[in-house]
PDB file of C-alpha atoms in Angstrom:
ATOM      1  CA  MET A 283     -31.029 -43.079  25.105  1.00 50.00           C
ATOM      2  CA  MET A 284     -31.959 -39.534  26.137  1.00 43.00           C
ATOM      3  CA  LYS A 285     -28.833 -39.258  28.298  1.00 42.00           C
ATOM      4  CA  LYS A 286     -26.636 -40.468  25.414  1.00 45.00           C
ATOM      5  CA  ASN A 287     -28.126 -37.854  23.035  1.00 39.00           C
ATOM      6  CA  LEU A 288     -27.673 -35.132  25.638  1.00 37.00           C
ATOM      7  CA  VAL A 289     -23.996 -36.053  26.098  1.00 39.00           C
ATOM      8  CA  PHE A 290     -23.503 -36.099  22.323  1.00 40.00           C
ATOM      9  CA  LEU A 291     -25.188 -32.702  21.964  1.00 38.00           C
ATOM     10  CA  LEU A 292     -23.097 -31.250  24.801  1.00 37.00           C
ATOM     11  CA  MET A 293     -19.863 -32.567  23.241  1.00 42.00           C
ATOM     12  CA  ALA A 294     -20.809 -31.110  19.860  1.00 39.00           C
ATOM     13  CA  PHE A 295     -21.577 -27.746  21.470  1.00 41.00           C
ATOM     14  CA  LEU A 296     -18.250 -27.687  23.347  1.00 39.00           C
ATOM     15  CA  THR A 297     -16.354 -28.648  20.204  1.00 36.00           C
ATOM     16  CA  LEU A 298     -18.019 -25.853  18.229  1.00 36.00           C
ATOM     17  CA  ASN A 299     -17.285 -23.336  20.982  1.00 38.00           C
ATOM     18  CA  PHE A 300     -13.661 -24.421  21.170  1.00 36.00           C
ATOM     19  CA  VAL A 301     -13.193 -24.036  17.415  1.00 37.00           C
ATOM     20  CA  ALA A 302     -15.099 -20.745  17.256  1.00 36.00           C
ATOM     21  CA  CYS A 303     -13.148 -19.224  20.149  1.00 39.00           C
ATOM     22  CA  SER A 304      -9.766 -20.299  18.901  1.00 36.00           C
ATOM     23  CA  ASP A 305      -7.516 -17.297  18.289  1.00 40.00           C
ATOM     24  CA  ASP A 306      -4.914 -19.114  16.206  1.00 40.00           C
ATOM     25  CA  ASP A 307      -6.023 -17.241  13.082  1.00 43.00           C
ATOM     26  CA  ASP A 308      -5.474 -13.882  14.792  1.00 44.00           C
ATOM     27  CA  ASP A 309      -1.781 -14.626  15.284  1.00 43.00           C
ATOM     28  CA  ASP A 310      -1.178 -14.020  11.582  1.00 54.00           C
ATOM     29  CA  ASN A 311      -3.066 -10.710  11.446  1.00 70.00           C
ATOM     30  CA  ASP A 312      -0.774  -7.722  11.382  1.00 80.00           C
ATOM     31  CA  PRO A 313      -2.164  -4.374  12.545  1.00 93.00           C
ATOM     32  CA  VAL A 314      -0.731  -2.712   9.401  1.00 96.00           C
ATOM     33  CA  THR A 315      -0.249  -4.359   6.002  1.00 97.00           C
ATOM     34  CA  ILE A 316       1.284  -3.097   2.769  1.00 98.00           C
ATOM     35  CA  GLU A 317       0.977  -5.555  -0.130  1.00 98.00           C
ATOM     36  CA  GLY A 318       1.399  -5.411  -3.873  1.00 97.00           C
ATOM     37  CA  ARG A 319      -1.740  -6.278  -5.820  1.00 97.00           C
ATOM     38  CA  GLY A 320      -0.695  -9.310  -7.829  1.00 97.00           C
ATOM     39  CA  PHE A 321       3.025  -8.941  -7.043  1.00 97.00           C
ATOM     40  CA  ASN A 322       5.389  -9.266  -4.104  1.00 98.00           C
ATOM     41  CA  ILE A 323       6.233  -5.766  -2.879  1.00 98.00           C
ATOM     42  CA  ASP A 324       9.437  -7.095  -1.311  1.00 98.00           C
ATOM     43  CA  GLN A 325      10.790  -7.842  -4.795  1.00 98.00           C
ATOM     44  CA  THR A 326      11.589  -5.449  -7.644  1.00 97.00           C
ATOM     45  CA  PHE A 327       8.641  -4.887  -9.985  1.00 96.00           C
ATOM     46  CA  ASN A 328       9.952  -5.171 -13.570  1.00 95.00           C
ATOM     47  CA  VAL A 329       8.041  -3.251 -16.238  1.00 95.00           C
ATOM     48  CA  THR A 330       8.670  -5.177 -19.458  1.00 92.00           C
ATOM     49  CA  ASN A 331       5.894  -4.010 -21.816  1.00 87.00           C
ATOM     50  CA  LYS A 332       7.152  -2.169 -24.904  1.00 86.00           C
ATOM     51  CA  ASP A 333       4.882   0.779 -24.119  1.00 89.00           C
ATOM     52  CA  ASN A 334       6.092   0.778 -20.484  1.00 92.00           C
ATOM     53  CA  THR A 335       2.595   0.246 -19.096  1.00 93.00           C
ATOM     54  CA  ALA A 336       1.856  -1.850 -16.040  1.00 95.00           C
ATOM     55  CA  GLU A 337      -0.677  -2.069 -13.249  1.00 96.00           C
ATOM     56  CA  VAL A 338       1.277  -1.100 -10.140  1.00 97.00           C
ATOM     57  CA  ILE A 339      -1.110  -0.909  -7.207  1.00 97.00           C
ATOM     58  CA  VAL A 340      -0.281  -1.330  -3.540  1.00 98.00           C
ATOM     59  CA  ASN A 341      -3.004  -2.294  -1.066  1.00 98.00           C
ATOM     60  CA  ILE A 342      -2.689  -0.737   2.380  1.00 98.00           C
ATOM     61  CA  ALA A 343      -4.762  -1.794   5.389  1.00 97.00           C
ATOM     62  CA  THR A 344      -4.846  -1.089   9.112  1.00 97.00           C
ATOM     63  CA  GLU A 345      -7.082  -2.346  11.890  1.00 94.00           C
ATOM     64  CA  LYS A 346      -7.139   0.991  13.724  1.00 95.00           C
ATOM     65  CA  GLY A 347      -7.314   3.517  10.867  1.00 97.00           C
ATOM     66  CA  ILE A 348      -4.549   5.265   8.956  1.00 98.00           C
ATOM     67  CA  GLU A 349      -2.912   8.171  10.766  1.00 98.00           C
ATOM     68  CA  ASN A 350      -0.057   8.771   8.288  1.00 98.00           C
ATOM     69  CA  LEU A 351       0.799   7.455   4.832  1.00 98.00           C
ATOM     70  CA  ILE A 352       4.201   8.864   4.029  1.00 98.00           C
ATOM     71  CA  VAL A 353       5.636   8.453   0.548  1.00 98.00           C
ATOM     72  CA  LYS A 354       9.313   9.071  -0.120  1.00 98.00           C
ATOM     73  CA  ILE A 355      10.513   9.021  -3.732  1.00 97.00           C
ATOM     74  CA  GLU A 356      14.042   7.889  -4.598  1.00 97.00           C
ATOM     75  CA  SER A 357      14.744   7.830  -8.314  1.00 96.00           C
ATOM     76  CA  PRO A 358      17.633   8.712 -10.616  1.00 95.00           C
ATOM     77  CA  VAL A 359      15.246  10.756 -12.769  1.00 94.00           C
ATOM     78  CA  LEU A 360      12.623  11.969 -10.316  1.00 94.00           C
ATOM     79  CA  THR A 361      15.056  14.355  -8.708  1.00 94.00           C
ATOM     80  CA  GLU A 362      14.079  17.131  -6.346  1.00 94.00           C
ATOM     81  CA  ASP A 363      14.274  19.639  -9.229  1.00 94.00           C
ATOM     82  CA  VAL A 364      12.013  17.547 -11.477  1.00 93.00           C
ATOM     83  CA  LEU A 365       9.495  16.973  -8.688  1.00 94.00           C
ATOM     84  CA  ASN A 366       9.536  20.631  -7.608  1.00 94.00           C
ATOM     85  CA  ALA A 367       8.732  21.612 -11.199  1.00 94.00           C
ATOM     86  CA  VAL A 368       5.391  19.821 -10.782  1.00 92.00           C
ATOM     87  CA  ASN A 369       4.861  21.024  -7.180  1.00 93.00           C
ATOM     88  CA  LEU A 370       5.627  17.640  -5.652  1.00 95.00           C
ATOM     89  CA  PRO A 371       8.138  17.170  -2.820  1.00 96.00           C
ATOM     90  CA  LYS A 372      10.338  14.069  -2.589  1.00 97.00           C
ATOM     91  CA  GLU A 373       8.512  13.142   0.614  1.00 98.00           C
ATOM     92  CA  PHE A 374       4.867  13.768   1.519  1.00 97.00           C
ATOM     93  CA  ASP A 375       2.073  12.439   3.704  1.00 98.00           C
ATOM     94  CA  LEU A 376      -0.961  11.332   1.689  1.00 97.00           C
ATOM     95  CA  ALA A 377      -3.095  11.201   4.843  1.00 97.00           C
ATOM     96  CA  ASN A 378      -2.118  14.737   5.882  1.00 97.00           C
ATOM     97  CA  PRO A 379      -0.995  16.874   2.924  1.00 96.00           C
ATOM     98  CA  ALA A 380       1.153  19.779   4.156  1.00 96.00           C
ATOM     99  CA  SER A 381      -0.901  22.373   2.258  1.00 95.00           C
ATOM    100  CA  GLU A 382      -4.007  22.789   0.135  1.00 95.00           C
ATOM    101  CA  GLU A 383      -1.725  23.334  -2.873  1.00 96.00           C
ATOM    102  CA  LEU A 384      -0.041  19.968  -2.280  1.00 96.00           C
ATOM    103  CA  ALA A 385      -3.434  18.305  -1.789  1.00 95.00           C
ATOM    104  CA  GLN A 386      -4.585  19.680  -5.157  1.00 95.00           C
ATOM    105  CA  THR A 387      -1.366  18.469  -6.807  1.00 95.00           C
ATOM    106  CA  LEU A 388      -1.861  14.978  -5.332  1.00 95.00           C
ATOM    107  CA  ILE A 389      -5.483  14.973  -6.519  1.00 95.00           C
ATOM    108  CA  GLY A 390      -4.311  16.048  -9.980  1.00 94.00           C
ATOM    109  CA  PHE A 391      -1.861  13.141 -10.102  1.00 92.00           C
ATOM    110  CA  GLY A 392      -4.572  10.712  -8.972  1.00 93.00           C
ATOM    111  CA  LEU A 393      -2.806   9.899  -5.709  1.00 94.00           C
ATOM    112  CA  LEU A 394      -5.618  11.453  -3.654  1.00 94.00           C
ATOM    113  CA  SER A 395      -9.346  11.676  -4.189  1.00 91.00           C
ATOM    114  CA  LYS A 396     -11.579  14.640  -3.396  1.00 89.00           C
ATOM    115  CA  ASP A 397     -14.261  12.180  -2.286  1.00 89.00           C
ATOM    116  CA  LYS A 398     -12.261   9.766  -0.128  1.00 87.00           C
ATOM    117  CA  LYS A 399     -10.120  10.729   2.853  1.00 93.00           C
ATOM    118  CA  ILE A 400      -7.151   8.509   3.674  1.00 96.00           C
ATOM    119  CA  LYS A 401      -6.747   9.612   7.289  1.00 97.00           C
ATOM    120  CA  GLY A 402      -8.939   7.471   9.530  1.00 97.00           C
ATOM    121  CA  SER A 403      -9.782   4.936   6.816  1.00 97.00           C
ATOM    122  CA  THR A 404      -8.850   1.308   7.389  1.00 97.00           C
ATOM    123  CA  GLU A 405      -7.816   0.644   3.809  1.00 96.00           C
ATOM    124  CA  THR A 406      -6.613   2.484   0.742  1.00 97.00           C
ATOM    125  CA  THR A 407      -4.506   1.932  -2.358  1.00 96.00           C
ATOM    126  CA  PHE A 408      -1.345   3.550  -3.661  1.00 96.00           C
ATOM    127  CA  ASP A 409      -1.694   3.383  -7.440  1.00 96.00           C
ATOM    128  CA  VAL A 410       1.221   4.543  -9.596  1.00 96.00           C
ATOM    129  CA  SER A 411       0.157   2.697 -12.758  1.00 95.00           C
ATOM    130  CA  GLN A 412      -0.411   5.966 -14.629  1.00 94.00           C
ATOM    131  CA  PHE A 413       3.230   6.988 -14.019  1.00 93.00           C
ATOM    132  CA  MET A 414       4.845   3.922 -15.614  1.00 94.00           C
ATOM    133  CA  PRO A 415       4.857   5.277 -19.210  1.00 93.00           C
ATOM    134  CA  LEU A 416       6.232   8.573 -17.883  1.00 90.00           C
ATOM    135  CA  LEU A 417       9.011   6.875 -15.910  1.00 92.00           C
ATOM    136  CA  GLY A 418       9.827   4.654 -18.890  1.00 91.00           C
ATOM    137  CA  GLY A 419      10.006   7.737 -21.100  1.00 89.00           C
ATOM    138  CA  PHE A 420      13.009   9.032 -19.171  1.00 87.00           C
ATOM    139  CA  GLU A 421      15.140   6.278 -20.757  1.00 84.00           C
ATOM    140  CA  ASN A 422      16.578   5.342 -17.366  1.00 88.00           C
ATOM    141  CA  PRO A 423      15.800   1.841 -16.130  1.00 93.00           C
ATOM    142  CA  GLY A 424      15.988   2.857 -12.498  1.00 94.00           C
ATOM    143  CA  PRO A 425      15.538   1.636  -9.884  1.00 95.00           C
ATOM    144  CA  HIS A 426      12.695   3.983  -9.006  1.00 96.00           C
ATOM    145  CA  LYS A 427      11.715   3.589  -5.359  1.00 98.00           C
ATOM    146  CA  PHE A 428       8.577   4.609  -3.522  1.00 98.00           C
ATOM    147  CA  ILE A 429       9.132   4.103   0.196  1.00 98.00           C
ATOM    148  CA  LEU A 430       5.746   3.776   1.886  1.00 98.00           C
ATOM    149  CA  THR A 431       5.436   4.226   5.640  1.00 98.00           C
ATOM    150  CA  VAL A 432       2.044   3.673   7.228  1.00 98.00           C
ATOM    151  CA  LYS A 433       1.221   4.535  10.827  1.00 98.00           C
ATOM    152  CA  ASP A 434      -2.148   3.694  12.334  1.00 97.00           C
ATOM    153  CA  SER A 435      -4.028   5.519  15.086  1.00 95.00           C
ATOM    154  CA  ALA A 436      -2.750   3.013  17.685  1.00 95.00           C
ATOM    155  CA  GLY A 437       0.880   3.859  16.842  1.00 96.00           C
ATOM    156  CA  ASN A 438       1.635   0.694  14.855  1.00 96.00           C
ATOM    157  CA  ASN A 439       3.704   1.363  11.762  1.00 95.00           C
ATOM    158  CA  LEU A 440       5.173  -0.454   8.810  1.00 98.00           C
ATOM    159  CA  SER A 441       7.443   0.581   5.950  1.00 98.00           C
ATOM    160  CA  LYS A 442       7.766  -1.171   2.607  1.00 98.00           C
ATOM    161  CA  THR A 443       9.596  -0.101  -0.526  1.00 98.00           C
ATOM    162  CA  LEU A 444       7.960  -0.393  -3.930  1.00 98.00           C
ATOM    163  CA  THR A 445      10.886  -0.698  -6.347  1.00 98.00           C
ATOM    164  CA  VAL A 446      10.149  -0.315 -10.058  1.00 97.00           C
ATOM    165  CA  TYR A 447      12.676  -1.195 -12.750  1.00 95.00           C
ATOM    166  CA  PHE A 448      12.546  -1.043 -16.564  1.00 94.00           C
ATOM    167  CA  PRO A 449      14.960  -3.796 -17.715  1.00 91.00           C
ATOM    168  CA  ASN A 450      14.402  -3.091 -21.435  1.00 86.00           C
ATOM    169  CA  LEU A 451      15.749   0.462 -21.204  1.00 80.00           C
ATOM    170  CA  LYS A 452      19.415   1.263 -21.726  1.00 70.00           C
ATOM    171  CA  LYS A 453      21.375   2.932 -18.971  1.00 61.00           C
TER     172      LYS A 453
END
């Protein structure tokens, strides 16, 4: 009886070790992820509220820490002239702002925080919710594109495009 219990215990232990050591779950883990919160970032995000408000937040994560988070803006209304008027270039790195002036502008727009550094962190968000009423106010449905490119400290990178469209606006 003792031998039978010992064999059973050994089999249970081996089974638990085999399951615990399995790396099948790791195959699906990407070193860099860019995902819409509550929406598919690979599809156009349609803003349909009459007041042009919407929660548009992108979750960004890396295993090795963010080295760069480059944002490139492509929009029929957010032209280089319009962006320059508010001290914002069409392309910038949120993890490494090119100047203190740009960093202050990004903080003012809520894209950066004084308290939280993006560079080196393993997760952050890109939240443009506050800009939806502004974009909708231009009376141009878009598309308004925010091309996000994330590079981690191991050299892994991923680009995704957040495309926002206002179908209720006239062209």
